[in-house]
Amino acid sequence: MMPIWVAPVARYLAAGLATTLALAAVSIAVSVVLGTVLGALRVLPSRAVRLAVRCYVEIWRGLPIIVTLFFIFFVLPVIGLRFDTFVAAAIGLCLWGSANVAEVVRGAVQSVPHGQTDAAAALGFPWGQRMRYVIFPQAVRRALPPLVGLVVNLTQQTSLATVIGVLDLLQASQRSIERLTLSSGATHAIPILAAVLVVYFVICLPLTSLSRRLERSLQRGFSRRTPGGGPG
């Protein structure tokens, strides 16, 4: 028979999981859209724009996410900018995620052979059309494996939101352990944390596998196009 403490803890963890999934969904969506735009701006002919975007990328990639979260939640209120815990966590994760996505997009664009850009220019394509019709379609395929890996990483980083009080899956597990300790003297920490581990594993494993398959597919594609290359 199931112990009496399991059902209420499971419901509490489910509420935390819903918050984790919502935070991950918002962070991933904003990071991918904003990061793609920033990555495109990083290859603009304008040096000033490239420099501004590079500063953004270097700052938010260089700072630990937990420092960014503390800054947003505890420092910004000093100047009158207050956010609830969920919004503060989402902003911090989006800053880090968009900076990393921008770097992935920039690398993917710059990995496309320059000869194709030169050929498109010779045909009279302006810069915007060269990017839209020649460079970006190839860059998207090259960017997919690392982007999926970033999605996994961003999903895992949502657990850091617990440090500013977001009731996510990890925070729910910690509070459940504390309540059980106070009420019955038994923490049941091992089964609770094991359940959290399993949930994160189930969420992230398919994405990790997808990233590896996309990477292998991309490598096989490169091998077929390389003279003397095998099928991979």
mmCIF file of N, CA, C and O in Angstrom, residues 28 30-39 57 61 96-107 143 147 150-151 154:
data_model
loop_
_atom_site.group_PDB
_atom_site.id
_atom_site.type_symbol
_atom_site.label_atom_id
_atom_site.label_comp_id
_atom_site.label_asym_id
_atom_site.label_seq_id
_atom_site.Cartn_x
_atom_site.Cartn_y
_atom_site.Cartn_z
ATOM 1 N N ILE A 28 12.814 29.389 -23.414
ATOM 2 C CA ILE A 28 13.268 28.835 -24.689
ATOM 3 C C ILE A 28 12.726 29.645 -25.856
ATOM 4 O O ILE A 28 13.453 29.998 -26.783
ATOM 5 N N VAL A 30 11.584 32.809 -26.025
ATOM 6 C CA VAL A 30 12.166 34.149 -26.117
ATOM 7 C C VAL A 30 13.638 34.074 -26.501
ATOM 8 O O VAL A 30 14.120 34.863 -27.337
ATOM 9 N N SER A 31 14.366 33.130 -25.926
ATOM 10 C CA SER A 31 15.798 33.009 -26.216
ATOM 11 C C SER A 31 16.049 32.691 -27.676
ATOM 12 O O SER A 31 16.953 33.263 -28.303
ATOM 13 N N VAL A 32 15.253 31.782 -28.247
ATOM 14 C CA VAL A 32 15.459 31.399 -29.647
ATOM 15 C C VAL A 32 15.134 32.559 -30.583
ATOM 16 O O VAL A 32 15.904 32.872 -31.503
ATOM 17 N N VAL A 33 14.001 33.223 -30.346
ATOM 18 C CA VAL A 33 13.607 34.336 -31.226
ATOM 19 C C VAL A 33 14.590 35.498 -31.102
ATOM 20 O O VAL A 33 15.133 35.995 -32.103
ATOM 21 N N LEU A 34 14.830 35.948 -29.869
ATOM 22 C CA LEU A 34 15.727 37.087 -29.663
ATOM 23 C C LEU A 34 17.153 36.740 -30.070
ATOM 24 O O LEU A 34 17.851 37.556 -30.699
ATOM 25 N N GLY A 35 17.594 35.530 -29.723
ATOM 26 C CA GLY A 35 18.953 35.130 -30.065
ATOM 27 C C GLY A 35 19.170 35.031 -31.557
ATOM 28 O O GLY A 35 20.251 35.369 -32.067
ATOM 29 N N THR A 36 18.162 34.576 -32.295
ATOM 30 C CA THR A 36 18.279 34.508 -33.756
ATOM 31 C C THR A 36 18.424 35.895 -34.361
ATOM 32 O O THR A 36 19.247 36.123 -35.255
ATOM 33 N N VAL A 37 17.631 36.841 -33.858
ATOM 34 C CA VAL A 37 17.733 38.224 -34.342
ATOM 35 C C VAL A 37 19.108 38.801 -34.027
ATOM 36 O O VAL A 37 19.769 39.415 -34.887
ATOM 37 N N LEU A 38 19.575 38.591 -32.811
ATOM 38 C CA LEU A 38 20.884 39.113 -32.415
ATOM 39 C C LEU A 38 22.003 38.451 -33.217
ATOM 40 O O LEU A 38 22.977 39.113 -33.606
ATOM 41 N N GLY A 39 21.872 37.137 -33.457
ATOM 42 C CA GLY A 39 22.874 36.452 -34.256
ATOM 43 C C GLY A 39 22.952 36.990 -35.666
ATOM 44 O O GLY A 39 24.038 37.125 -36.248
ATOM 45 N N VAL A 57 26.220 40.011 -25.923
ATOM 46 C CA VAL A 57 26.507 38.575 -25.878
ATOM 47 C C VAL A 57 27.587 38.265 -24.851
ATOM 48 O O VAL A 57 27.446 37.341 -24.035
ATOM 49 N N ARG A 61 26.669 36.068 -21.545
ATOM 50 C CA ARG A 61 27.292 34.739 -21.571
ATOM 51 C C ARG A 61 28.345 34.606 -20.485
ATOM 52 O O ARG A 61 28.582 33.518 -19.957
ATOM 53 N N TRP A 96 20.601 35.034 -20.647
ATOM 54 C CA TRP A 96 21.655 34.034 -20.872
ATOM 55 C C TRP A 96 21.373 33.216 -22.128
ATOM 56 O O TRP A 96 22.263 33.007 -22.961
ATOM 57 N N GLY A 97 20.127 32.785 -22.284
ATOM 58 C CA GLY A 97 19.799 31.928 -23.418
ATOM 59 C C GLY A 97 19.928 32.655 -24.741
ATOM 60 O O GLY A 97 20.481 32.123 -25.707
ATOM 61 N N SER A 98 19.434 33.899 -24.824
ATOM 62 C CA SER A 98 19.503 34.635 -26.088
ATOM 63 C C SER A 98 20.942 34.937 -26.473
ATOM 64 O O SER A 98 21.292 34.915 -27.665
ATOM 65 N N ALA A 99 21.802 35.215 -25.492
ATOM 66 C CA ALA A 99 23.211 35.464 -25.797
ATOM 67 C C ALA A 99 23.867 34.220 -26.386
ATOM 68 O O ALA A 99 24.652 34.310 -27.340
ATOM 69 N N ASN A 100 23.550 33.062 -25.841
ATOM 70 C CA ASN A 100 24.131 31.820 -26.352
ATOM 71 C C ASN A 100 23.557 31.444 -27.717
ATOM 72 O O ASN A 100 24.282 30.966 -28.588
ATOM 73 N N VAL A 101 22.262 31.652 -27.906
ATOM 74 C CA VAL A 101 21.662 31.385 -29.208
ATOM 75 C C VAL A 101 22.269 32.307 -30.263
ATOM 76 O O VAL A 101 22.550 31.885 -31.391
ATOM 77 N N ALA A 102 22.482 33.570 -29.908
ATOM 78 C CA ALA A 102 23.089 34.516 -30.848
ATOM 79 C C ALA A 102 24.456 34.032 -31.299
ATOM 80 O O ALA A 102 24.811 34.137 -32.481
ATOM 81 N N GLU A 103 25.219 33.486 -30.375
ATOM 82 C CA GLU A 103 26.554 32.995 -30.732
ATOM 83 C C GLU A 103 26.469 31.765 -31.628
ATOM 84 O O GLU A 103 27.263 31.603 -32.553
ATOM 85 N N VAL A 104 25.496 30.900 -31.374
ATOM 86 C CA VAL A 104 25.291 29.733 -32.232
ATOM 87 C C VAL A 104 24.913 30.168 -33.641
ATOM 88 O O VAL A 104 25.454 29.655 -34.638
ATOM 89 N N VAL A 105 23.984 31.112 -33.748
ATOM 90 C CA VAL A 105 23.542 31.590 -35.063
ATOM 91 C C VAL A 105 24.699 32.255 -35.803
ATOM 92 O O VAL A 105 24.899 32.037 -37.002
ATOM 93 N N ARG A 106 25.450 33.078 -35.104
ATOM 94 C CA ARG A 106 26.603 33.729 -35.740
ATOM 95 C C ARG A 106 27.588 32.689 -36.280
ATOM 96 O O ARG A 106 28.059 32.780 -37.419
ATOM 97 N N GLY A 107 27.896 31.691 -35.465
ATOM 98 C CA GLY A 107 28.823 30.653 -35.914
ATOM 99 C C GLY A 107 28.287 29.878 -37.103
ATOM 100 O O GLY A 107 29.041 29.535 -38.022
ATOM 101 N N ALA A 143 22.830 25.061 -37.459
ATOM 102 C CA ALA A 143 22.611 25.536 -36.094
ATOM 103 C C ALA A 143 21.723 24.608 -35.272
ATOM 104 O O ALA A 143 21.725 24.692 -34.033
ATOM 105 N N LEU A 147 21.556 24.167 -31.114
ATOM 106 C CA LEU A 147 20.376 24.816 -30.560
ATOM 107 C C LEU A 147 19.568 23.851 -29.693
ATOM 108 O O LEU A 147 19.081 24.229 -28.623
ATOM 109 N N LEU A 150 21.299 23.547 -26.497
ATOM 110 C CA LEU A 150 21.039 24.721 -25.658
ATOM 111 C C LEU A 150 19.664 24.655 -25.000
ATOM 112 O O LEU A 150 19.487 25.088 -23.864
ATOM 113 N N VAL A 151 18.684 24.126 -25.733
ATOM 114 C CA VAL A 151 17.344 23.954 -25.157
ATOM 115 C C VAL A 151 17.416 23.027 -23.942
ATOM 116 O O VAL A 151 16.798 23.293 -22.900
ATOM 117 N N LEU A 154 19.113 24.964 -21.143
ATOM 118 C CA LEU A 154 18.229 25.990 -20.583
ATOM 119 C C LEU A 154 17.156 25.353 -19.703
ATOM 120 O O LEU A 154 16.787 25.910 -18.654
#
